Amino acid sequence: MALTNAQYDALQRRYEERRLLHAEILRDRKEEVFEKIPEYARIDRQISAESMQYFNSRISGGSVSKDDLHQKIASLTQKKADLLKEAGFPSDYLEPIYDCPDCKDTGYIEDRQCHCFRQAAIDLLYYQTHLRDIFQQENFENFSLDYYSKDKIDPATKESSHENAKYILTYAHNFVNNFESDGGNIFLYGDTGMGKTYLSNCIAGALLSRGYSVIYVTAFELVDIFEKKMKDRSEADQFEFDHLFDADLLIIDDLGTEFVNSFTKSNLFEVINERLLHQKSTLISSNLSIREIKELYTERIASRIGDRYKVLRLFGDDIRAKKNM
Ligand SMILES: [Zn+2]
């Protein structure tokens, strides 16, 4: 992965610090348990002694069998677990602590970079670490359909804003749940204040927590990436651009608010088209309809989105106004 050496080192250091921190917490916990449950400490020592005895007996040709040892240790371990539980500690209190159990916080699985490392690299490059805080608030658990009125009816479909939002929410849930097998693309549009960004955050957060790589850019930031790649051509800028093509999900927020010219049009088409060709999912949110996208951008862009994306329209009353009431 084309991180600069300094960035790579910084990431490695972060993993190292995390492992040290967890080891420290574990040491403290062990001390705490030994102090509160002397019997626990005694059994712990006994297990070491039994193993020692077994090895000594092996060396001296003694008669302690491996099965006996295993049985003894299993029963002592069980006793330890019981003691821990009786004293009110969680059962995993003295288990190793990992933020990412997949790579045990090493960043690597065998010699491949773990998904957590790839995402950490993306976060670093796209300055999107702050999004984690947003996802704490804006997630599926907190998504409320109450903001979508049952009285507001779309004359074309006869559906209420509430019914429509409910359908879209279900669609978003399924999109996340079937992401591995189905992938797919979403074009989410509607007026400002309909909850498009909120819903995009729900999807991004849910997929991130499942270990997928997600890049979240506003259309404005996207143009910035295009321009930097053109002008600077530094390794990091090139990587930033390249990664737009291989993240598992690319979210382009608020398409249509950026400055549009032929340069941005052709780059945007390249991103959309390449990702479709490589079956990489994209979620675009916009205030514009497909027809307006066609007017502002190109027929090619509009038809890719119209044909290959699930087009979803949120409508209703401005949520931000409701939230302030
Ligand atoms: Zn990992």
GROMACS .gro file of C-alpha atoms and ligand atoms in nm:
model
  326
    1MET     CA    1   0.000   0.000   0.000
    2ALA     CA    2   0.146   0.328  -0.105
    3LEU     CA    3   0.165   0.503   0.228
    4THR     CA    4   0.467   0.721   0.280
    5ASN     CA    5   0.725   0.568   0.512
    6ALA     CA    6   0.643   0.819   0.783
    7GLN     CA    7   0.273   0.736   0.761
    8TYR     CA    8   0.346   0.367   0.764
    9ASP     CA    9   0.567   0.402   1.071
   10ALA     CA   10   0.304   0.609   1.246
   11LEU     CA   11   0.047   0.336   1.189
   12GLN     CA   12   0.284   0.065   1.309
   13ARG     CA   13   0.353   0.267   1.619
   14ARG     CA   14  -0.016   0.302   1.685
   15TYR     CA   15  -0.054  -0.079   1.678
   16GLU     CA   16   0.243  -0.119   1.906
   17GLU     CA   17   0.105   0.133   2.156
   18ARG     CA   18  -0.227  -0.043   2.150
   19ARG     CA   19  -0.069  -0.379   2.228
   20LEU     CA   20   0.135  -0.231   2.512
   21LEU     CA   21  -0.168  -0.058   2.655
   22HIS     CA   22  -0.371  -0.380   2.648
   23ALA     CA   23  -0.087  -0.576   2.808
   24GLU     CA   24  -0.073  -0.319   3.085
   25ILE     CA   25  -0.449  -0.336   3.145
   26LEU     CA   26  -0.428  -0.714   3.157
   27ARG     CA   27  -0.142  -0.703   3.407
   28ASP     CA   28  -0.341  -0.470   3.632
   29ARG     CA   29  -0.644  -0.692   3.609
   30LYS     CA   30  -0.443  -0.997   3.702
   31GLU     CA   31  -0.302  -0.820   4.004
   32GLU     CA   32  -0.648  -0.713   4.104
   33VAL     CA   33  -0.785  -1.067   4.078
   34PHE     CA   34  -0.492  -1.221   4.264
   35GLU     CA   35  -0.544  -0.974   4.543
   36LYS     CA   36  -0.919  -1.022   4.569
   37ILE     CA   37  -0.914  -1.401   4.526
   38PRO     CA   38  -0.607  -1.552   4.696
   39GLU     CA   39  -0.737  -1.897   4.609
   40TYR     CA   40  -0.720  -1.801   4.241
   41ALA     CA   41  -0.355  -1.706   4.276
   42ARG     CA   42  -0.284  -2.031   4.456
   43ILE     CA   43  -0.441  -2.241   4.177
   44ASP     CA   44  -0.255  -2.038   3.920
   45ARG     CA   45   0.071  -2.127   4.090
   46GLN     CA   46  -0.039  -2.487   4.118
   47ILE     CA   47  -0.092  -2.509   3.743
   48SER     CA   48   0.262  -2.388   3.684
   49ALA     CA   49   0.391  -2.635   3.939
   50GLU     CA   50   0.202  -2.928   3.783
   51SER     CA   51   0.343  -2.848   3.439
   52MET     CA   52   0.690  -2.815   3.584
   53GLN     CA   53   0.654  -3.145   3.758
   54TYR     CA   54   0.546  -3.310   3.435
   55PHE     CA   55   0.845  -3.181   3.242
   56ASN     CA   56   1.085  -3.279   3.517
   57SER     CA   57   0.934  -3.624   3.526
   58ARG     CA   58   0.971  -3.653   3.149
   59ILE     CA   59   1.337  -3.567   3.170
   60SER     CA   60   1.404  -3.808   3.452
   61GLY     CA   61   1.197  -4.084   3.288
   62GLY     CA   62   0.921  -4.059   3.552
   63SER     CA   63   0.563  -4.180   3.528
   64VAL     CA   64   0.340  -3.869   3.508
   65SER     CA   65   0.133  -3.913   3.189
   66LYS     CA   66   0.039  -3.632   2.957
   67ASP     CA   67  -0.331  -3.720   2.985
   68ASP     CA   68  -0.312  -3.695   3.362
   69LEU     CA   69  -0.154  -3.356   3.333
   70HIS     CA   70  -0.416  -3.233   3.085
   71GLN     CA   71  -0.694  -3.354   3.303
   72LYS     CA   72  -0.551  -3.189   3.611
   73ILE     CA   73  -0.496  -2.861   3.432
   74ALA     CA   74  -0.843  -2.869   3.281
   75SER     CA   75  -1.001  -2.916   3.623
   76LEU     CA   76  -0.784  -2.645   3.781
   77THR     CA   77  -0.865  -2.408   3.496
   78GLN     CA   78  -1.233  -2.475   3.548
   79LYS     CA   79  -1.191  -2.396   3.919
   80LYS     CA   80  -1.027  -2.069   3.829
   81ALA     CA   81  -1.316  -1.981   3.599
   82ASP     CA   82  -1.566  -2.062   3.875
   83LEU     CA   83  -1.380  -1.848   4.128
   84LEU     CA   84  -1.371  -1.557   3.885
   85LYS     CA   85  -1.742  -1.585   3.826
   86GLU     CA   86  -1.825  -1.617   4.196
   87ALA     CA   87  -1.632  -1.299   4.267
   88GLY     CA   88  -1.842  -1.119   4.007
   89PHE     CA   89  -1.578  -1.071   3.735
   90PRO     CA   90  -1.671  -1.108   3.367
   91SER     CA   91  -1.563  -1.447   3.233
   92ASP     CA   92  -1.322  -1.292   2.981
   93TYR     CA   93  -1.169  -1.057   3.236
   94LEU     CA   94  -0.827  -1.213   3.212
   95GLU     CA   95  -0.839  -1.305   2.844
   96PRO     CA   96  -0.609  -1.120   2.604
   97ILE     CA   97  -0.763  -0.788   2.495
   98TYR     CA   98  -0.779  -0.705   2.125
   99ASP     CA   99  -0.938  -0.421   1.932
  100CYS     CA  100  -0.918  -0.647   1.629
  101PRO     CA  101  -0.931  -1.017   1.720
  102ASP     CA  102  -0.871  -1.106   1.353
  103CYS     CA  103  -0.508  -0.994   1.356
  104LYS     CA  104  -0.468  -0.973   1.733
  105ASP     CA  105  -0.378  -0.606   1.690
  106THR     CA  106  -0.073  -0.678   1.482
  107GLY     CA  107  -0.222  -0.531   1.163
  108TYR     CA  108  -0.133  -0.849   0.976
  109ILE     CA  109  -0.286  -1.189   0.915
  110GLU     CA  110   0.003  -1.407   0.812
  111ASP     CA  111   0.178  -1.172   0.572
  112ARG     CA  112  -0.134  -0.997   0.447
  113GLN     CA  113  -0.247  -0.662   0.577
  114CYS     CA  114  -0.553  -0.701   0.796
  115HIS     CA  115  -0.875  -0.515   0.705
  116CYS     CA  116  -0.821  -0.300   1.015
  117PHE     CA  117  -0.483  -0.190   0.886
  118ARG     CA  118  -0.618  -0.109   0.541
  119GLN     CA  119  -0.897   0.095   0.694
  120ALA     CA  120  -0.656   0.273   0.929
  121ALA     CA  121  -0.449   0.365   0.624
  122ILE     CA  122  -0.756   0.498   0.446
  123ASP     CA  123  -0.862   0.696   0.752
  124LEU     CA  124  -0.517   0.846   0.765
  125LEU     CA  125  -0.512   0.939   0.401
  126TYR     CA  126  -0.862   1.075   0.382
  127TYR     CA  127  -0.850   1.249   0.718
  128GLN     CA  128  -1.168   1.067   0.807
  129THR     CA  129  -1.079   0.948   1.155
  130HIS     CA  130  -1.335   1.198   1.288
  131LEU     CA  131  -1.610   0.999   1.118
  132ARG     CA  132  -1.587   0.735   1.390
  133ASP     CA  133  -1.729   0.990   1.633
  134ILE     CA  134  -2.012   1.073   1.395
  135PHE     CA  135  -2.098   0.704   1.356
  136GLN     CA  136  -2.136   0.680   1.733
  137GLN     CA  137  -2.437   0.911   1.695
  138GLU     CA  138  -2.560   0.853   1.343
  139ASN     CA  139  -2.622   0.482   1.312
  140PHE     CA  140  -2.908   0.242   1.240
  141GLU     CA  141  -2.995   0.210   1.609
  142ASN     CA  142  -3.055   0.584   1.632
  143PHE     CA  143  -3.228   0.627   1.296
  144SER     CA  144  -3.582   0.741   1.368
  145LEU     CA  145  -3.869   0.708   1.124
  146ASP     CA  146  -4.069   0.949   1.340
  147TYR     CA  147  -3.924   1.239   1.147
  148TYR     CA  148  -4.103   1.119   0.833
  149SER     CA  149  -4.463   1.226   0.829
  150LYS     CA  150  -4.747   0.986   0.756
  151ASP     CA  151  -4.953   1.275   0.619
  152LYS     CA  152  -4.709   1.388   0.357
  153ILE     CA  153  -4.809   1.196   0.044
  154ASP     CA  154  -4.624   1.172  -0.284
  155PRO     CA  155  -4.896   1.236  -0.547
  156ALA     CA  156  -4.716   1.016  -0.800
  157THR     CA  157  -4.684   0.702  -0.587
  158LYS     CA  158  -4.958   0.776  -0.328
  159GLU     CA  159  -4.705   0.671  -0.069
  160SER     CA  160  -4.648   0.867   0.251
  161SER     CA  161  -4.310   1.009   0.339
  162HIS     CA  162  -4.308   0.767   0.634
  163GLU     CA  163  -4.380   0.458   0.424
  164ASN     CA  164  -4.119   0.563   0.174
  165ALA     CA  165  -3.850   0.622   0.437
  166LYS     CA  166  -3.934   0.289   0.596
  167TYR     CA  167  -3.882   0.114   0.265
  168ILE     CA  168  -3.551   0.293   0.212
  169LEU     CA  169  -3.435   0.208   0.563
  170THR     CA  170  -3.513  -0.159   0.501
  171TYR     CA  171  -3.332  -0.138   0.171
  172ALA     CA  172  -3.027   0.011   0.346
  173HIS     CA  173  -3.033  -0.266   0.609
  174ASN     CA  174  -3.042  -0.531   0.339
  175PHE     CA  175  -2.769  -0.357   0.146
  176VAL     CA  176  -2.543  -0.387   0.451
  177ASN     CA  177  -2.647  -0.741   0.537
  178ASN     CA  178  -2.603  -0.871   0.183
  179PHE     CA  179  -2.300  -0.659   0.103
  180GLU     CA  180  -2.065  -0.954   0.076
  181SER     CA  181  -2.276  -1.149  -0.171
  182ASP     CA  182  -2.467  -0.879  -0.360
  183GLY     CA  183  -2.269  -0.556  -0.343
  184GLY     CA  184  -2.470  -0.305  -0.545
  185ASN     CA  185  -2.488   0.072  -0.572
  186ILE     CA  186  -2.723   0.332  -0.433
  187PHE     CA  187  -2.820   0.674  -0.558
  188LEU     CA  188  -2.995   0.849  -0.271
  189TYR     CA  189  -3.153   1.179  -0.356
  190GLY     CA  190  -3.398   1.433  -0.222
  191ASP     CA  191  -3.412   1.783  -0.084
  192THR     CA  192  -3.176   1.910   0.181
  193GLY     CA  193  -3.267   1.800   0.533
  194MET     CA  194  -3.423   1.466   0.433
  195GLY     CA  195  -3.164   1.259   0.620
  196LYS     CA  196  -2.955   1.147   0.322
  197THR     CA  197  -2.622   1.205   0.491
  198TYR     CA  198  -2.750   1.049   0.811
  199LEU     CA  199  -2.853   0.734   0.626
  200SER     CA  200  -2.520   0.726   0.439
  201ASN     CA  201  -2.346   0.742   0.776
  202CYS     CA  202  -2.555   0.450   0.903
  203ILE     CA  203  -2.445   0.241   0.607
  204ALA     CA  204  -2.080   0.349   0.628
  205GLY     CA  205  -2.057   0.283   1.001
  206ALA     CA  206  -2.225  -0.057   0.976
  207LEU     CA  207  -1.993  -0.172   0.696
  208LEU     CA  208  -1.683  -0.035   0.867
  209SER     CA  209  -1.765  -0.226   1.182
  210ARG     CA  210  -1.789  -0.540   0.971
  211GLY     CA  211  -1.439  -0.491   0.843
  212TYR     CA  212  -1.508  -0.344   0.499
  213SER     CA  213  -1.306  -0.052   0.374
  214VAL     CA  214  -1.513   0.261   0.328
  215ILE     CA  215  -1.412   0.594   0.184
  216TYR     CA  216  -1.640   0.882   0.262
  217VAL     CA  217  -1.590   1.198   0.062
  218THR     CA  218  -1.805   1.497  -0.009
  219ALA     CA  219  -1.826   1.585  -0.379
  220PHE     CA  220  -1.623   1.890  -0.289
  221GLU     CA  221  -1.343   1.678  -0.140
  222LEU     CA  222  -1.360   1.447  -0.438
  223VAL     CA  223  -1.283   1.731  -0.676
  224ASP     CA  224  -0.999   1.829  -0.448
  225ILE     CA  225  -0.854   1.478  -0.481
  226PHE     CA  226  -0.885   1.498  -0.861
  227GLU     CA  227  -0.705   1.830  -0.864
  228LYS     CA  228  -0.427   1.728  -0.627
  229LYS     CA  229  -0.355   1.423  -0.834
  230MET     CA  230  -0.330   1.643  -1.142
  231LYS     CA  231  -0.113   1.912  -0.989
  232ASP     CA  232   0.115   1.751  -0.732
  233ARG     CA  233   0.149   1.392  -0.838
  234SER     CA  234   0.303   1.306  -0.503
  235GLU     CA  235   0.291   0.944  -0.397
  236ALA     CA  236   0.031   1.014  -0.130
  237ASP     CA  237  -0.193   1.208  -0.371
  238GLN     CA  238  -0.167   0.931  -0.626
  239PHE     CA  239  -0.257   0.676  -0.362
  240GLU     CA  240  -0.548   0.886  -0.246
  241PHE     CA  241  -0.676   0.886  -0.602
  242ASP     CA  242  -0.608   0.517  -0.668
  243HIS     CA  243  -0.784   0.411  -0.355
  244LEU     CA  244  -1.105   0.568  -0.479
  245PHE     CA  245  -1.114   0.267  -0.708
  246ASP     CA  246  -1.053  -0.015  -0.466
  247ALA     CA  247  -1.225   0.070  -0.139
  248ASP     CA  248  -1.510  -0.176  -0.080
  249LEU     CA  249  -1.755   0.113  -0.062
  250LEU     CA  250  -1.710   0.466  -0.188
  251ILE     CA  251  -1.956   0.721  -0.058
  252ILE     CA  252  -1.984   1.048  -0.247
  253ASP     CA  253  -2.188   1.286  -0.039
  254ASP     CA  254  -2.381   1.576  -0.182
  255LEU     CA  255  -2.301   1.537  -0.549
  256GLY     CA  256  -2.389   1.855  -0.733
  257THR     CA  257  -2.262   2.102  -0.473
  258GLU     CA  258  -1.908   2.103  -0.609
  259PHE     CA  259  -1.764   2.307  -0.891
  260VAL     CA  260  -1.835   2.122  -1.215
  261ASN     CA  261  -1.629   2.152  -1.531
  262SER     CA  262  -1.516   1.914  -1.802
  263PHE     CA  263  -1.221   1.801  -1.588
  264THR     CA  264  -1.439   1.701  -1.293
  265LYS     CA  265  -1.694   1.544  -1.527
  266SER     CA  266  -1.440   1.313  -1.689
  267ASN     CA  267  -1.280   1.219  -1.358
  268LEU     CA  268  -1.616   1.153  -1.199
  269PHE     CA  269  -1.715   0.933  -1.489
  270GLU     CA  270  -1.389   0.741  -1.459
  271VAL     CA  271  -1.449   0.674  -1.089
  272ILE     CA  272  -1.810   0.570  -1.140
  273ASN     CA  273  -1.738   0.359  -1.443
  274GLU     CA  274  -1.425   0.186  -1.316
  275ARG     CA  275  -1.595   0.095  -0.992
  276LEU     CA  276  -1.887  -0.055  -1.184
  277LEU     CA  277  -1.648  -0.255  -1.403
  278HIS     CA  278  -1.473  -0.394  -1.098
  279GLN     CA  279  -1.799  -0.453  -0.913
  280LYS     CA  280  -1.710  -0.216  -0.634
  281SER     CA  281  -2.004  -0.057  -0.458
  282THR     CA  282  -2.071   0.314  -0.461
  283LEU     CA  283  -2.325   0.522  -0.275
  284ILE     CA  284  -2.398   0.868  -0.408
  285SER     CA  285  -2.620   1.116  -0.231
  286SER     CA  286  -2.745   1.427  -0.400
  287ASN     CA  287  -3.007   1.697  -0.402
  288LEU     CA  288  -3.040   1.637  -0.774
  289SER     CA  289  -3.258   1.392  -0.961
  290ILE     CA  290  -3.112   1.175  -1.237
  291ARG     CA  291  -3.254   1.419  -1.491
  292GLU     CA  292  -3.075   1.708  -1.321
  293ILE     CA  293  -2.755   1.502  -1.299
  294LYS     CA  294  -2.778   1.462  -1.674
  295GLU     CA  295  -2.809   1.836  -1.720
  296LEU     CA  296  -2.525   1.927  -1.483
  297TYR     CA  297  -2.286   1.646  -1.578
  298THR     CA  298  -2.317   1.423  -1.879
  299GLU     CA  299  -2.557   1.178  -2.030
  300ARG     CA  300  -2.299   0.903  -1.970
  301ILE     CA  301  -2.279   0.969  -1.597
  302ALA     CA  302  -2.656   0.996  -1.560
  303SER     CA  303  -2.718   0.674  -1.750
  304ARG     CA  304  -2.460   0.475  -1.553
  305ILE     CA  305  -2.629   0.587  -1.232
  306GLY     CA  306  -2.981   0.545  -1.367
  307ASP     CA  307  -2.915   0.196  -1.502
  308ARG     CA  308  -2.679   0.049  -1.247
  309TYR     CA  309  -2.770   0.214  -0.917
  310LYS     CA  310  -3.070   0.158  -0.700
  311VAL     CA  311  -3.232   0.501  -0.717
  312LEU     CA  312  -3.397   0.600  -0.389
  313ARG     CA  313  -3.568   0.928  -0.315
  314LEU     CA  314  -3.625   1.055   0.037
  315PHE     CA  315  -3.896   1.316   0.074
  316GLY     CA  316  -4.089   1.480   0.354
  317ASP     CA  317  -4.044   1.774   0.586
  318ASP     CA  318  -3.703   1.919   0.668
  319ILE     CA  319  -3.574   1.702   0.953
  320ARG     CA  320  -3.332   1.962   1.077
  321ALA     CA  321  -3.619   2.201   1.135
  322LYS     CA  322  -3.809   1.928   1.323
  323LYS     CA  323  -3.507   1.844   1.538
  324ASN     CA  324  -3.483   2.206   1.647
  325MET     CA  325  -3.846   2.224   1.753
  326ZN      ZN  326  -0.691  -0.644   1.230
   0.00000   0.00000   0.00000
